[in-house]
CSV table of C-alpha atoms in Angstrom, one decimal:
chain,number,residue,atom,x,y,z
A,1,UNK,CA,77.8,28.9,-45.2
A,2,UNK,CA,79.2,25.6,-47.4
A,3,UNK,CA,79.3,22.2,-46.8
A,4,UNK,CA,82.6,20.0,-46.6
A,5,UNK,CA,81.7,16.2,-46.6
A,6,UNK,CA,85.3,14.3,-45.8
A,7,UNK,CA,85.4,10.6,-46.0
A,8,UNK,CA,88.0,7.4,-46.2
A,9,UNK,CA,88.4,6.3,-50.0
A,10,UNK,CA,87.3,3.3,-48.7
A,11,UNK,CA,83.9,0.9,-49.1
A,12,UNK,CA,82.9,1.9,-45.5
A,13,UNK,CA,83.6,5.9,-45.7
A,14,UNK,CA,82.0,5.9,-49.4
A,15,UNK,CA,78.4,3.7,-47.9
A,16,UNK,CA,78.5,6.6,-45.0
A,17,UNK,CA,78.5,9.4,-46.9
A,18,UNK,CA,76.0,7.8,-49.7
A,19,UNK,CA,73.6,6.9,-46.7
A,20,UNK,CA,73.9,10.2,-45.6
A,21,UNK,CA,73.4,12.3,-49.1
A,22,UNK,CA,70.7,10.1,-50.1
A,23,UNK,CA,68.8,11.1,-46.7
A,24,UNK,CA,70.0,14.6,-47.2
A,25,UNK,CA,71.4,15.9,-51.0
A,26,UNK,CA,73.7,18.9,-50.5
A,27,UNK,CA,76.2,20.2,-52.8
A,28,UNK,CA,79.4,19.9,-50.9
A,29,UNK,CA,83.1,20.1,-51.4
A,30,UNK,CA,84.6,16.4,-51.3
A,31,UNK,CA,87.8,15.4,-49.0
A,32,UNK,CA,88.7,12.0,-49.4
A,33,UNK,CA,91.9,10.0,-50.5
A,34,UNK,CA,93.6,6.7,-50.6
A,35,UNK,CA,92.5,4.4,-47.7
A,36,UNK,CA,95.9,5.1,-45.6
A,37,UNK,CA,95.2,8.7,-46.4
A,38,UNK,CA,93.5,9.6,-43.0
A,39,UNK,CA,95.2,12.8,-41.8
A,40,UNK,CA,91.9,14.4,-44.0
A,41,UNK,CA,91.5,17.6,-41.9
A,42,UNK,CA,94.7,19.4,-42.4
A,43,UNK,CA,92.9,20.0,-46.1
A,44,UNK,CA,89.7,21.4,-44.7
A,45,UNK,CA,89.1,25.0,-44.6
A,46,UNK,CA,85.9,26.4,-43.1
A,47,UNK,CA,85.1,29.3,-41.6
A,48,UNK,CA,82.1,30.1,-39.0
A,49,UNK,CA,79.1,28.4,-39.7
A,50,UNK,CA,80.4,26.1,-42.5
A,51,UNK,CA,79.1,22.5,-41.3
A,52,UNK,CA,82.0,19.6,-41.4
A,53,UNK,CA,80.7,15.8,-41.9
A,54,UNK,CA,83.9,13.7,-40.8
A,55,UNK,CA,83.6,10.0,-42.0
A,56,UNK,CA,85.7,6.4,-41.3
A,57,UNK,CA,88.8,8.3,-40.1
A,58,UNK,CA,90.5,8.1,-36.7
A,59,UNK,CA,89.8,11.7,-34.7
A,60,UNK,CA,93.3,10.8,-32.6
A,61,UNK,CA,94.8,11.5,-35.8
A,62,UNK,CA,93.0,14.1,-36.6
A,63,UNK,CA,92.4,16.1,-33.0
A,64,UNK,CA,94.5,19.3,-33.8
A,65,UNK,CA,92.7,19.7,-37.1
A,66,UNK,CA,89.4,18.9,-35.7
A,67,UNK,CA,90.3,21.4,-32.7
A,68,UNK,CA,91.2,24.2,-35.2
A,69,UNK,CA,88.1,24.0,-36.9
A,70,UNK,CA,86.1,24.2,-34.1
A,71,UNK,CA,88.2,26.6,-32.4
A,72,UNK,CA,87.1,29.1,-36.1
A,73,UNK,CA,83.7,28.3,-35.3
A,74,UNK,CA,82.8,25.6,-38.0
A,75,UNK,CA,80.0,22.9,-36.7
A,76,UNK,CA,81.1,19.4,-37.0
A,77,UNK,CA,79.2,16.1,-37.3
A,78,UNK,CA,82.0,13.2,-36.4
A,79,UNK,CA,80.9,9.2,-37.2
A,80,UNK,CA,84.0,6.6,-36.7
A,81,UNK,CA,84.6,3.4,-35.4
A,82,UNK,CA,88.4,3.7,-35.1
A,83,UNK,CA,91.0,4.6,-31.9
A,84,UNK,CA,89.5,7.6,-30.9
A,85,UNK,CA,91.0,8.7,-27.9
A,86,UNK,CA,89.7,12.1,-26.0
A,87,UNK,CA,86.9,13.2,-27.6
A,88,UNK,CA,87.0,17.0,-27.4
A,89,UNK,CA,83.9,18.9,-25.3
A,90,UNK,CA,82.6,21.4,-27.8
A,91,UNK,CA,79.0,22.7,-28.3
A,92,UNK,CA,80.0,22.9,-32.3
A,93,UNK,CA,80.8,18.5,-32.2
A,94,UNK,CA,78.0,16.4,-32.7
A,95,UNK,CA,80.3,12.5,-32.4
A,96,UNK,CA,78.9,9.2,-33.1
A,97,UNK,CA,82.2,7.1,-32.1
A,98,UNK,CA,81.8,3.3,-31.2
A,99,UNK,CA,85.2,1.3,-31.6
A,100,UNK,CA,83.3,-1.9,-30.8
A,101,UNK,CA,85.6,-4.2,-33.2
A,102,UNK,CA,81.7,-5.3,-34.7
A,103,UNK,CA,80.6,-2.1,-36.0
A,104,UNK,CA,81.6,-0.2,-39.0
A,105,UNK,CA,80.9,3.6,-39.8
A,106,UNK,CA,78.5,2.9,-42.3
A,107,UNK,CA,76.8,0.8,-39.5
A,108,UNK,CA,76.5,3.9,-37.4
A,109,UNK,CA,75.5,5.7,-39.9
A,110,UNK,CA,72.4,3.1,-41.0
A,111,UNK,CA,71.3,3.6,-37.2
A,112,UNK,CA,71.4,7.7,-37.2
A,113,UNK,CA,69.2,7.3,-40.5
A,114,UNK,CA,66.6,4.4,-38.9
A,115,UNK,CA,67.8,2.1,-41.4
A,116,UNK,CA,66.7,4.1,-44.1
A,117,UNK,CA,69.2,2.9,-46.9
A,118,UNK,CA,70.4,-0.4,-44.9
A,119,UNK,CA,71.5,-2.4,-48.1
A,120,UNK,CA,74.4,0.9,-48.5
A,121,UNK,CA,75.0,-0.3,-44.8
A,122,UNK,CA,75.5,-3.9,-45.7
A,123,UNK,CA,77.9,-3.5,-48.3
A,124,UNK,CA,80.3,-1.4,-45.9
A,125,UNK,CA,80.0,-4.1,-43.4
A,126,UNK,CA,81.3,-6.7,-45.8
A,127,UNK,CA,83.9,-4.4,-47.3
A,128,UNK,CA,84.8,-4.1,-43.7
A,129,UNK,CA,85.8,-7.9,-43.5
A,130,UNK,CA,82.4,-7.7,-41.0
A,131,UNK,CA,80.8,-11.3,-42.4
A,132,UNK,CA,79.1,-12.1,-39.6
A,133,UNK,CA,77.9,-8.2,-38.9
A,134,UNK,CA,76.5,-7.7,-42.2
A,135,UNK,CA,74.5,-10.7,-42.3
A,136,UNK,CA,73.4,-10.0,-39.1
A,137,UNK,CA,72.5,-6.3,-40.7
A,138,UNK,CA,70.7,-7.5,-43.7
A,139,UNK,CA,68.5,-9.9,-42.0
A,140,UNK,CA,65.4,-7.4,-42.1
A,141,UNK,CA,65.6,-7.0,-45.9
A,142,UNK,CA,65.0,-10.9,-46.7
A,143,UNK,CA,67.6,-10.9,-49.2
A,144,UNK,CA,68.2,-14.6,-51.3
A,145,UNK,CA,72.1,-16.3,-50.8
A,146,UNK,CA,73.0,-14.7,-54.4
A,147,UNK,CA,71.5,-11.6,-53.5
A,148,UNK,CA,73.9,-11.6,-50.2
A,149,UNK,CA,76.7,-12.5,-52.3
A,150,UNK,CA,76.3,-9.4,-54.7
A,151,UNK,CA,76.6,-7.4,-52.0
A,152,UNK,CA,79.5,-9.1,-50.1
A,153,UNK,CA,81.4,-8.9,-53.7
A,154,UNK,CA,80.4,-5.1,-54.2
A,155,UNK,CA,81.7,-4.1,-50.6
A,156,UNK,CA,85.1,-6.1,-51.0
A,157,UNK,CA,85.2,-4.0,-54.6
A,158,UNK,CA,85.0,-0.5,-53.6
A,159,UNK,CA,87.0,-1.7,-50.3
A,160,UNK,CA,89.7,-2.9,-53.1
A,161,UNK,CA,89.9,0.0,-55.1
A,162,UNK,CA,91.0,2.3,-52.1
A,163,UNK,CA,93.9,0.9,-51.5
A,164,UNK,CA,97.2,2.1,-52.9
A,165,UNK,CA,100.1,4.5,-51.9
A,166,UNK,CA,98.4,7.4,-54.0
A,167,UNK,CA,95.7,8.0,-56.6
A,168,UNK,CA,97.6,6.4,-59.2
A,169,UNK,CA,97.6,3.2,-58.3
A,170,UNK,CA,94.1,3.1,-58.0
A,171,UNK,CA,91.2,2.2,-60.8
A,172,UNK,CA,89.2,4.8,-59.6
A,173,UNK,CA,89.3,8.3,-57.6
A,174,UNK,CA,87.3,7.8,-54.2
A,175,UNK,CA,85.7,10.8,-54.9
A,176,UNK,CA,84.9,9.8,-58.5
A,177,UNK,CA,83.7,6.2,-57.1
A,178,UNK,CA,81.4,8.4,-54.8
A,179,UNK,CA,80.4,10.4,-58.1
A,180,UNK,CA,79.4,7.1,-59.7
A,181,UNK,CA,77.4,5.9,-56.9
A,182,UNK,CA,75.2,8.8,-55.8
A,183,UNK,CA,72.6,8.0,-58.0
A,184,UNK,CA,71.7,4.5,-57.5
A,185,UNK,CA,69.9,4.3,-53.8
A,186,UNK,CA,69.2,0.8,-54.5
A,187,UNK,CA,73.1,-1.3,-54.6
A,188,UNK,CA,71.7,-4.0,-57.0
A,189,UNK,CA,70.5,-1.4,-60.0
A,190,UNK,CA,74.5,0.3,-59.7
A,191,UNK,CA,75.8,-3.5,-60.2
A,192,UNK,CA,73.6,-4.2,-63.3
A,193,UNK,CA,74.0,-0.6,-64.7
A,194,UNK,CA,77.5,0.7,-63.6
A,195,UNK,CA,81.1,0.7,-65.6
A,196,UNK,CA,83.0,1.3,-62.9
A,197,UNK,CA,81.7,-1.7,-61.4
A,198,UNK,CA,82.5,-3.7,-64.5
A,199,UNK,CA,86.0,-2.4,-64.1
A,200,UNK,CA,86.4,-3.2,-60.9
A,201,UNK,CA,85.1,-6.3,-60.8
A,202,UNK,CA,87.7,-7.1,-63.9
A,203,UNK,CA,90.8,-5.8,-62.1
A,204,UNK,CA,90.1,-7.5,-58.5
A,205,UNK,CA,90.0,-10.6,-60.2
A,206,UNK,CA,93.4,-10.2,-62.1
A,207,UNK,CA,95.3,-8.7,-59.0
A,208,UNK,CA,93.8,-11.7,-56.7
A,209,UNK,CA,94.6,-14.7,-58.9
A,210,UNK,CA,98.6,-13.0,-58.9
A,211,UNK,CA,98.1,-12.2,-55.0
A,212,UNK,CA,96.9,-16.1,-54.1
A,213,UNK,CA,100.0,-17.6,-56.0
A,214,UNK,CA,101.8,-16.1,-53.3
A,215,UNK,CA,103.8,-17.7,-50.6
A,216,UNK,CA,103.8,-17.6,-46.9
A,217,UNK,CA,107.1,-16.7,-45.7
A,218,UNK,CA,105.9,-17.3,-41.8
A,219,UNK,CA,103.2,-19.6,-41.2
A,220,UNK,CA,103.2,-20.5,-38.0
A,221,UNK,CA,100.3,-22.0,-36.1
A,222,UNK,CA,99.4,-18.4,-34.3
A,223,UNK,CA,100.7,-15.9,-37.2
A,224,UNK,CA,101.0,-16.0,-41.0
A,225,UNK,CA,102.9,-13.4,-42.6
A,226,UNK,CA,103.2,-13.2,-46.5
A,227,UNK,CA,105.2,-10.5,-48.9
A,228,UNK,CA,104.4,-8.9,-51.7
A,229,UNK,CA,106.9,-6.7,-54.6
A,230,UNK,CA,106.8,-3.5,-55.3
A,231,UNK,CA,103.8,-3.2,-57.9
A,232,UNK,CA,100.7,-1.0,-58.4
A,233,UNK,CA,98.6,-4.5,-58.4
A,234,UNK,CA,100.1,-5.4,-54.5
A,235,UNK,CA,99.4,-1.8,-53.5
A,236,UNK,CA,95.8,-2.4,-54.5
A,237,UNK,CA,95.1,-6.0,-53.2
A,238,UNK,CA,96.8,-6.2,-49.8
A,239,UNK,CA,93.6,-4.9,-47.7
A,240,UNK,CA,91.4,-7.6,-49.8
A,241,UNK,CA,93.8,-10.3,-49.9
A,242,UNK,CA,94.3,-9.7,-46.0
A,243,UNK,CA,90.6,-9.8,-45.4
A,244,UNK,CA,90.4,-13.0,-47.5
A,245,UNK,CA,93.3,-14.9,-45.6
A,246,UNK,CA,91.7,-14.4,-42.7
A,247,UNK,CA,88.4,-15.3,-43.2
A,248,UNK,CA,90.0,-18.1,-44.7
A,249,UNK,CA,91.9,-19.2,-41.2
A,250,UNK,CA,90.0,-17.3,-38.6
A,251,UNK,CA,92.3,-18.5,-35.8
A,252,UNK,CA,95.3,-16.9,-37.0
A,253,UNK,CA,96.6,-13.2,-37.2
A,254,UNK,CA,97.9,-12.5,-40.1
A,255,UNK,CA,100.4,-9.8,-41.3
A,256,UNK,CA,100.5,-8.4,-45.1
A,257,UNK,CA,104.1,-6.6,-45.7
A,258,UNK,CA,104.3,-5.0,-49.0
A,259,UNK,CA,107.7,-3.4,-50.3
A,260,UNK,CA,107.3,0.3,-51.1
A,261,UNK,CA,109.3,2.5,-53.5
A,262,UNK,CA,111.6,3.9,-51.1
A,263,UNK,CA,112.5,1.0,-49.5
A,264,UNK,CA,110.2,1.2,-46.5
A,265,UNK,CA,107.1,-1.7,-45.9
A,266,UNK,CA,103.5,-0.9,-46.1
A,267,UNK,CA,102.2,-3.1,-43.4
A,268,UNK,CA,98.5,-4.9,-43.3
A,269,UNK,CA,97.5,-6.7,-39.9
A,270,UNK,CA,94.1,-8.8,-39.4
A,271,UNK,CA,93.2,-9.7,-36.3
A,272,UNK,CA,91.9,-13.5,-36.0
A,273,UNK,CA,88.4,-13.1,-36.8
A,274,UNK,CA,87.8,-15.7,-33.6
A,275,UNK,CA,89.4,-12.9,-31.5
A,276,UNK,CA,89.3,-9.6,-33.2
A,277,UNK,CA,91.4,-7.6,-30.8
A,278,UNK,CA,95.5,-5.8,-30.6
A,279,UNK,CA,95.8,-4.6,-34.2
A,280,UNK,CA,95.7,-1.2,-33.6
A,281,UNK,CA,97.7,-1.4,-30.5
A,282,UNK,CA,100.2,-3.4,-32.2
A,283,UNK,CA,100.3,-1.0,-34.9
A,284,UNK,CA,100.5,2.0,-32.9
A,285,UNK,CA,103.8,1.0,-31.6
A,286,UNK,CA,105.1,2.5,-35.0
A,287,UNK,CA,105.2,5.8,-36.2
A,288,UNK,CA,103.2,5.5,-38.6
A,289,UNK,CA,100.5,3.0,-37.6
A,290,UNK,CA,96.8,3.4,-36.3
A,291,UNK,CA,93.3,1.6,-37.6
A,292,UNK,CA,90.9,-0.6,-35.4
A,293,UNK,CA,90.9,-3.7,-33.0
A,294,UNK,CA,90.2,-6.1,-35.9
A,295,UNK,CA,92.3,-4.2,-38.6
A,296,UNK,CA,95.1,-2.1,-38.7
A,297,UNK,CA,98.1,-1.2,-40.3
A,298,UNK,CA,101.2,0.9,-40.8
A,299,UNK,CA,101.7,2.6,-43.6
A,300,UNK,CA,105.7,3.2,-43.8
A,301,UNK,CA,107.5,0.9,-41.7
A,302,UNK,CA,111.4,1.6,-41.8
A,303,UNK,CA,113.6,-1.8,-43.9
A,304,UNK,CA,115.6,-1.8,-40.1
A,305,UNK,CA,112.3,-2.0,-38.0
A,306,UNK,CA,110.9,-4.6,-40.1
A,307,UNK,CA,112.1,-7.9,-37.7
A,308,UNK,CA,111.2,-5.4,-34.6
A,309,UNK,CA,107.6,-5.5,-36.4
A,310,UNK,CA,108.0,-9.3,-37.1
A,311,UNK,CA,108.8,-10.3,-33.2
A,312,UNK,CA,106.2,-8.2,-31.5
A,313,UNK,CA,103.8,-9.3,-34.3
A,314,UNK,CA,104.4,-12.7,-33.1
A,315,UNK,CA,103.8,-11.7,-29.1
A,316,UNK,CA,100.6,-9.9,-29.7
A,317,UNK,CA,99.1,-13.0,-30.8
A,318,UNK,CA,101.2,-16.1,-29.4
């Protein structure tokens, strides 16, 4: 028997898995990617008996992976809080799936565990863009303003660093991030003590002070939608940046388009935070969409579908 442990590359699918190997060390083979990167089951191979943990990724776009492996007799623990769709009947599935646009995984995860490593819990809340959640969260632990802060800043750090088209364009390997955080069960001592912090911390602040010199080319009293070039430093700070904006004007939706390689648009979409609802079904109208109620995105829009994109943006939340 062998353990596979698959997880986002993102602040919410690394807290999960922490949370979890804190309450239960194993050594386990590591699936994880870029944030977009979500389609994590195809790479799993387990045979009967091997036990699957599935973190932060949306079982609609995994279901035939997840179906073969149970089908070969492999036992799966699911937690998500994205578009889940059916969720198959199988005596070798053990789900925890909310899509409540207020929960994160890392949230679910904190209440399978009691609360055991609730700070872990509170950092993937903020990374999530969820303010009000992980305030709400932390309450028990009596934690000072600065204190709060520390931990907002870390989430939105390790929420940064997973975005990018691949692994190049990030400071940090998720799984390496994961690597570097397993040993601190207390957030605070990996901020004082950590390099990859440091380094993290120093690049978020360089890519955001290019991103906010940025322009709105629609800002409208609904919508706002802003592009970025073609650089490794957009590819990195459009989930941030988007989380940011809209916290900044919670009665708007606002749309981050970012010009790929190819050609194509990697798209970013935040709800309003005063009604956090329709990204993801305004995103699944594309091929390549998906994500959550509050957030969502596409990840390759086509150059000719990109107006398409801009008018039924503009319905979904007129």
């Amino acid at each position: 028997m062998k353990y596979i442990d698959v997880f986002n590359g993102d602040a919410d699918g690394i807290c999960a898995l922490h949370q979890l190997r804190l309450a239960a060390p194993r050594d386990a083979e590591l699936v994880t990617g870029v944030k977009r990167d979500i389609a994590l089951l195809k790479r799993v191979h387990a045979e009967v008996g091997d036990q699957v943990t599935v973190l932060d990724i949306s079982l609609d776009k995994n279901r035939d992976e997840l179906n073969r492996l149970l089908a070969g007799g492999a036992r799966v623990r699911y937690f998500d809080h994205h578009f889940a769709g059916e969720i198959p009947q199988s005596a070798g599935l053990e789900a925890h799936i909310n899509t409540d646009a207020d929960v994160c995984t890392s949230l679910l995860v904190n209440d399978f565990l009691g609360g055991a490593y609730l700070p872990w819990a509170v950092v993937a809340a903020f990374g999530d863009n969820l303010f009000a959640s992980a305030r709400a969260a932390a309450s028990p632990l009596g934690l000072t303003d600065m204190q709060i802060s520390q931990l907002a800043h870390l989430g939105t750090l390790i929420n940064y660093n997973g975005y990018g088209v691949e692994l190049d364009d990030l400071y940090v390997a998720p799984d390496q991030l994961y690597r570097e955080i397993a040993p601190f069960a207390d957030p605070f001592a990996f901020i004082a003590d950590s390099a990859a912090y440091r380094q993290l911390d120093e690049g978020y602040a360089s890519d955001m002070a290019q991103a906010r010199e940025l322009d709105f080319a629609i800002d409208e009293s609904a919508i706002r939608v802003v592009f970025l070039p073609d650089a490794p430093w957009t590819r990195r700070v459009s989930g941030v940046f988007g989380n940011e904006l809209a916290r900044g004007a919670p009665a708007r939706a606002h749309a981050l388009v970012t010009l790929l390689p190819g050609g194509d648009y990697r798209v970013s979409v935040r709800a309003p935070l005063d009604n956090k609802s329709g990204a993801d079904a305004l995103c699944m109208q594309f091929p390549s969409g998906g994500g959550r109620k509050a957030a969502a995105g596409i990840n390759a829009l086509p150059a000719d579908q990109l107006d398409y994109f801009i008018a039924a943006f503009r319905v979904a939340y007129s």
